[in-house]
mmCIF file of C-alpha atoms in Angstrom:
data_model
loop_
_atom_site.group_PDB
_atom_site.id
_atom_site.type_symbol
_atom_site.label_atom_id
_atom_site.label_comp_id
_atom_site.label_asym_id
_atom_site.label_seq_id
_atom_site.Cartn_x
_atom_site.Cartn_y
_atom_site.Cartn_z
ATOM 1 C CA LEU A 1 117.232 118.186 62.140
ATOM 2 C CA TYR A 2 115.980 121.632 61.109
ATOM 3 C CA VAL A 3 117.220 122.285 57.555
ATOM 4 C CA PRO A 4 115.724 123.717 54.346
ATOM 5 C CA MET A 5 114.483 121.181 51.796
ATOM 6 C CA LYS A 6 116.410 121.298 48.504
ATOM 7 C CA HIS A 7 113.980 119.013 46.695
ATOM 8 C CA VAL A 8 110.715 117.229 47.448
ATOM 9 C CA ASP A 9 109.766 114.241 45.270
ATOM 10 C CA ALA A 10 106.115 113.533 46.043
ATOM 11 C CA LYS A 11 105.916 110.486 43.748
ATOM 12 C CA ALA A 12 108.995 108.812 45.191
ATOM 13 C CA GLY A 13 108.181 109.950 48.703
ATOM 14 C CA THR A 14 111.622 111.443 49.343
ATOM 15 C CA VAL A 15 113.130 114.716 50.480
ATOM 16 C CA THR A 16 116.599 116.030 49.705
ATOM 17 C CA PHE A 17 118.583 118.334 51.969
ATOM 18 C CA ASP A 18 122.134 119.228 52.983
ATOM 19 C CA ASP A 19 123.336 117.624 56.196
ATOM 20 C CA GLU A 20 126.579 119.310 57.300
ATOM 21 C CA GLY A 21 127.704 119.794 53.707
ATOM 22 C CA THR A 22 126.563 116.398 52.441
ATOM 23 C CA GLU A 23 123.520 116.185 50.181
ATOM 24 C CA THR A 24 121.162 113.558 51.553
ATOM 25 C CA THR A 25 118.019 112.060 50.051
ATOM 26 C CA LEU A 26 115.758 110.333 52.528
ATOM 27 C CA SER A 27 112.446 108.494 52.311
ATOM 28 C CA ILE A 28 109.667 110.057 54.344
ATOM 29 C CA ARG A 29 108.073 106.640 54.877
ATOM 30 C CA GLY A 30 108.613 104.082 57.604
ATOM 31 C CA GLY A 31 108.993 106.571 60.429
ATOM 32 C CA LYS A 32 112.299 107.913 59.105
ATOM 33 C CA VAL A 33 111.300 111.568 59.310
ATOM 34 C CA LYS A 34 109.128 113.688 61.558
ATOM 35 C CA LEU A 35 107.568 117.070 60.993
ATOM 36 C CA GLN A 36 108.244 119.959 63.303
ATOM 37 C CA TRP A 37 105.869 119.827 66.245
ATOM 38 C CA LYS A 38 103.364 122.447 65.071
ATOM 39 C CA PRO A 39 102.518 120.884 61.686
ATOM 40 C CA ASP A 40 102.907 117.409 63.196
ATOM 41 C CA PHE A 41 99.737 117.819 65.263
ATOM 42 C CA GLY A 42 97.525 118.690 62.288
ATOM 43 C CA MET A 43 99.169 116.153 59.981
ATOM 44 C CA ARG A 44 98.689 113.345 62.494
ATOM 45 C CA TRP A 45 95.039 114.255 63.011
ATOM 46 C CA ALA A 46 94.385 114.131 59.260
ATOM 47 C CA ALA A 47 96.429 110.978 58.594
ATOM 48 C CA LEU A 48 95.033 108.935 61.493
ATOM 49 C CA GLY A 49 91.485 110.295 61.529
ATOM 50 C CA VAL A 50 91.818 111.515 65.112
ATOM 51 C CA ASP A 51 88.466 112.740 66.446
ATOM 52 C CA PHE A 52 89.436 113.626 70.035
ATOM 53 C CA GLU A 53 92.690 115.153 71.282
ATOM 54 C CA MET A 54 93.784 116.077 74.793
ATOM 55 C CA PHE A 55 96.646 118.513 75.244
ATOM 56 C CA GLY A 56 98.054 120.831 77.880
ATOM 57 C CA LYS A 57 97.060 124.467 77.974
ATOM 58 C CA ASP A 58 100.524 125.453 76.713
ATOM 59 C CA HIS A 59 99.349 124.166 73.297
ATOM 60 C CA GLN A 60 96.030 125.992 73.396
ATOM 61 C CA THR A 61 97.180 129.112 71.547
ATOM 62 C CA ASN A 62 98.424 126.957 68.653
ATOM 63 C CA ALA A 63 95.244 124.869 68.381
ATOM 64 C CA VAL A 64 93.922 127.103 65.574
ATOM 65 C CA ILE A 65 97.082 126.361 63.556
ATOM 66 C CA TYR A 66 96.761 122.605 64.168
ATOM 67 C CA ASP A 67 93.122 122.690 63.038
ATOM 68 C CA ARG A 68 93.942 124.668 59.902
ATOM 69 C CA ILE A 69 96.716 122.265 58.867
ATOM 70 C CA CYS A 70 94.404 119.302 59.416
ATOM 71 C CA ASN A 71 91.700 120.911 57.258
ATOM 72 C CA ILE A 72 94.157 121.776 54.460
ATOM 73 C CA LEU A 73 95.205 118.113 54.343
ATOM 74 C CA GLY A 74 91.579 117.089 53.872
ATOM 75 C CA GLY A 75 90.880 116.042 57.438
ATOM 76 C CA ARG A 76 88.411 117.212 60.035
ATOM 77 C CA ALA A 77 89.865 118.769 63.166
ATOM 78 C CA PRO A 78 89.091 116.747 66.299
ATOM 79 C CA GLU A 79 87.308 117.833 69.441
ATOM 80 C CA HIS A 80 89.773 119.403 71.867
ATOM 81 C CA PHE A 81 90.080 118.864 75.589
ATOM 82 C CA VAL A 82 92.575 121.201 77.220
ATOM 83 C CA TYR A 83 93.972 120.177 80.586
ATOM 84 C CA GLU A 84 95.956 122.173 83.099
ATOM 85 C CA LEU A 85 99.663 121.797 83.779
ATOM 86 C CA PHE A 86 101.276 119.569 86.390
ATOM 87 C CA LEU A 87 103.195 121.277 89.183
ATOM 88 C CA ASP A 88 105.906 120.147 91.567
ATOM 89 C CA GLU A 89 105.658 120.365 95.357
ATOM 90 C CA ASN A 90 106.655 124.047 95.224
ATOM 91 C CA GLY A 91 103.965 124.934 92.699
ATOM 92 C CA GLN A 92 106.437 125.215 89.800
ATOM 93 C CA LYS A 93 105.655 123.801 86.356
ATOM 94 C CA ILE A 94 107.060 120.306 85.922
ATOM 95 C CA SER A 95 109.766 120.275 83.286
ATOM 96 C CA LYS A 96 111.854 117.469 81.809
ATOM 97 C CA SER A 97 114.832 119.805 81.614
ATOM 98 C CA LYS A 98 114.555 120.637 85.327
ATOM 99 C CA GLY A 99 113.959 117.024 86.310
ATOM 100 C CA ASN A 100 111.413 118.096 88.915
ATOM 101 C CA GLY A 101 108.726 115.639 87.862
ATOM 102 C CA LEU A 102 107.536 112.240 88.976
ATOM 103 C CA THR A 103 107.637 109.446 86.397
ATOM 104 C CA ILE A 104 104.983 106.777 85.886
ATOM 105 C CA ASP A 105 107.486 104.082 86.874
ATOM 106 C CA GLU A 106 108.221 105.903 90.124
ATOM 107 C CA TRP A 107 104.500 106.134 90.903
ATOM 108 C CA LEU A 108 103.900 102.446 90.128
ATOM 109 C CA THR A 109 106.773 101.424 92.393
ATOM 110 C CA TYR A 110 104.629 102.419 95.373
ATOM 111 C CA ALA A 111 101.046 102.242 94.173
ATOM 112 C CA PRO A 112 98.681 100.387 91.801
ATOM 113 C CA THR A 113 97.881 101.672 88.338
ATOM 114 C CA GLU A 114 94.287 102.398 89.386
ATOM 115 C CA SER A 115 95.463 105.050 91.839
ATOM 116 C CA LEU A 116 97.262 106.836 89.016
ATOM 117 C CA GLY A 117 94.141 106.490 86.875
ATOM 118 C CA LEU A 118 92.062 108.149 89.586
ATOM 119 C CA TYR A 119 94.593 110.955 89.949
ATOM 120 C CA MET A 120 94.408 111.637 86.210
ATOM 121 C CA TYR A 121 90.605 111.266 86.117
ATOM 122 C CA GLN A 122 89.827 113.908 88.717
ATOM 123 C CA ARG A 123 89.711 117.647 87.977
ATOM 124 C CA PRO A 124 91.562 117.589 84.626
ATOM 125 C CA ARG A 125 91.032 121.317 84.063
ATOM 126 C CA GLN A 126 92.670 122.208 87.366
ATOM 127 C CA ALA A 127 96.442 122.444 87.859
ATOM 128 C CA LYS A 128 97.676 119.491 89.931
ATOM 129 C CA LYS A 129 100.711 118.967 92.079
ATOM 130 C CA LEU A 130 102.557 115.793 91.158
ATOM 131 C CA TYR A 131 105.166 114.623 93.650
ATOM 132 C CA PHE A 132 105.696 111.679 96.021
ATOM 133 C CA ASP A 133 103.405 112.918 98.793
ATOM 134 C CA VAL A 134 100.457 112.795 96.379
ATOM 135 C CA ILE A 135 100.702 109.004 95.977
ATOM 136 C CA PRO A 136 99.387 107.875 99.417
ATOM 137 C CA LYS A 137 96.380 110.187 99.144
ATOM 138 C CA ALA A 138 95.542 108.889 95.658
ATOM 139 C CA VAL A 139 95.797 105.259 96.807
ATOM 140 C CA ASP A 140 93.546 105.780 99.825
ATOM 141 C CA GLU A 141 91.021 107.756 97.763
ATOM 142 C CA TYR A 142 90.831 104.985 95.175
ATOM 143 C CA TYR A 143 90.141 102.279 97.751
ATOM 144 C CA SER A 144 87.702 104.569 99.547
ATOM 145 C CA PHE A 145 85.664 104.983 96.353
ATOM 146 C CA LEU A 146 85.946 101.247 95.717
ATOM 147 C CA GLY A 147 84.748 100.374 99.218
ATOM 148 C CA ALA A 148 81.777 102.732 98.973
ATOM 149 C CA TYR A 149 80.586 101.363 95.626
ATOM 150 C CA SER A 150 78.782 98.282 96.973
ATOM 151 C CA ARG A 151 76.763 100.435 99.399
ATOM 152 C CA GLN A 152 75.615 102.949 96.792
ATOM 153 C CA ASP A 153 72.450 103.047 94.708
ATOM 154 C CA TRP A 154 72.734 103.256 90.931
ATOM 155 C CA LYS A 155 72.662 107.063 90.814
ATOM 156 C CA GLU A 156 75.497 107.328 93.326
ATOM 157 C CA ARG A 157 77.451 104.654 91.479
ATOM 158 C CA LEU A 158 77.319 106.686 88.279
ATOM 159 C CA GLY A 159 78.972 109.518 90.187
ATOM 160 C CA ASN A 160 81.652 107.239 91.602
ATOM 161 C CA PRO A 161 84.921 107.418 89.609
ATOM 162 C CA VAL A 162 85.545 103.661 89.899
ATOM 163 C CA TRP A 163 82.392 102.958 87.856
ATOM 164 C CA HIS A 164 83.949 104.794 84.919
ATOM 165 C CA MET A 165 87.466 103.485 85.509
ATOM 166 C CA HIS A 166 86.310 99.845 85.451
ATOM 167 C CA ASP A 167 83.631 100.109 82.731
ATOM 168 C CA GLY A 168 80.785 99.711 85.200
ATOM 169 C CA ASN A 169 82.208 96.616 86.898
ATOM 170 C CA PRO A 170 84.663 97.623 89.640
ATOM 171 C CA PRO A 171 86.320 94.798 91.598
ATOM 172 C CA ALA A 172 85.337 94.003 95.179
ATOM 173 C CA ILE A 173 88.636 94.750 96.911
ATOM 174 C CA ASP A 174 89.108 95.964 100.463
ATOM 175 C CA LEU A 175 92.224 97.784 101.680
ATOM 176 C CA PRO A 176 92.728 96.584 105.267
ATOM 177 C CA VAL A 177 95.525 99.040 106.044
ATOM 178 C CA PRO A 178 95.332 102.511 104.476
ATOM 179 C CA PHE A 179 98.507 103.955 102.987
ATOM 180 C CA ALA A 180 98.302 106.985 105.282
ATOM 181 C CA LEU A 181 98.160 104.693 108.323
ATOM 182 C CA LEU A 182 101.318 102.913 107.184
ATOM 183 C CA LEU A 183 103.160 106.222 106.877
ATOM 184 C CA ASN A 184 101.960 107.339 110.301
ATOM 185 C CA LEU A 185 103.034 104.014 111.765
ATOM 186 C CA VAL A 186 106.532 104.282 110.316
ATOM 187 C CA SER A 187 106.859 107.846 111.578
ATOM 188 C CA ALA A 188 105.444 107.211 115.063
ATOM 189 C CA SER A 189 107.292 103.949 115.729
ATOM 190 C CA ASN A 190 110.616 105.190 114.349
ATOM 191 C CA ALA A 191 111.161 101.584 113.302
ATOM 192 C CA HIS A 192 113.859 100.555 110.834
ATOM 193 C CA ASP A 193 113.084 96.837 110.934
ATOM 194 C CA LYS A 194 110.331 95.399 108.725
ATOM 195 C CA ALA A 195 109.558 92.740 111.329
ATOM 196 C CA VAL A 196 108.726 95.396 113.910
ATOM 197 C CA LEU A 197 106.381 97.163 111.510
ATOM 198 C CA TRP A 198 104.682 93.919 110.547
ATOM 199 C CA GLY A 199 104.161 93.204 114.229
ATOM 200 C CA PHE A 200 102.105 96.393 114.556
ATOM 201 C CA ILE A 201 100.277 95.775 111.272
ATOM 202 C CA SER A 202 99.392 92.176 112.180
ATOM 203 C CA ARG A 203 97.828 93.305 115.432
ATOM 204 C CA HIS A 204 95.764 95.921 113.605
ATOM 205 C CA ALA A 205 94.723 93.626 110.737
ATOM 206 C CA PRO A 206 95.369 89.924 111.484
ATOM 207 C CA GLY A 207 96.164 87.808 108.445
ATOM 208 C CA VAL A 208 97.382 90.664 106.267
ATOM 209 C CA THR A 209 100.401 89.896 104.062
ATOM 210 C CA PRO A 210 102.589 92.087 101.805
ATOM 211 C CA THR A 211 100.825 90.659 98.750
#
């Protein structure tokens, strides 16, 4: 709702405005109102004492405005970390209006949360493609880093993403069948029956189960 304020009562914590010809007085408390997005950044930083904020590079030009609003409200502007945009498989910016993105739920349907964490952890200042074909690579990379951890000395472990993702105590998990191998198997065998696929998988890695 973008309308001019007719009256602001700071003591009562209310604002008054016309909503389609009807004068309305509304409390600003309890999450009933929200500032426009530019002042909202600075207000939130000041109100919540935010000391670190990540945002996409499309917000970078407005960061000076956010900082200024935060300072005016008596707060201290946080440290900024600007990350690149996410792209679809054609290199186009992902947009909610276009519907060309990949949701978290869609990712987690096929892969563990740690694989998504690794994807987000790596190269944050570089534009990344985010579509279904990225998932298998992220899964295999995560388990590759995890498998290498036990063989590394302490210096190498500090450079291993799983050390940071698991607060210095990554789990000892082995992935017997890489995601990429599963995709190749499905493609090469042209199988449409799960039992046929599990026959191949069981020969490659005896004792493996879906869970």
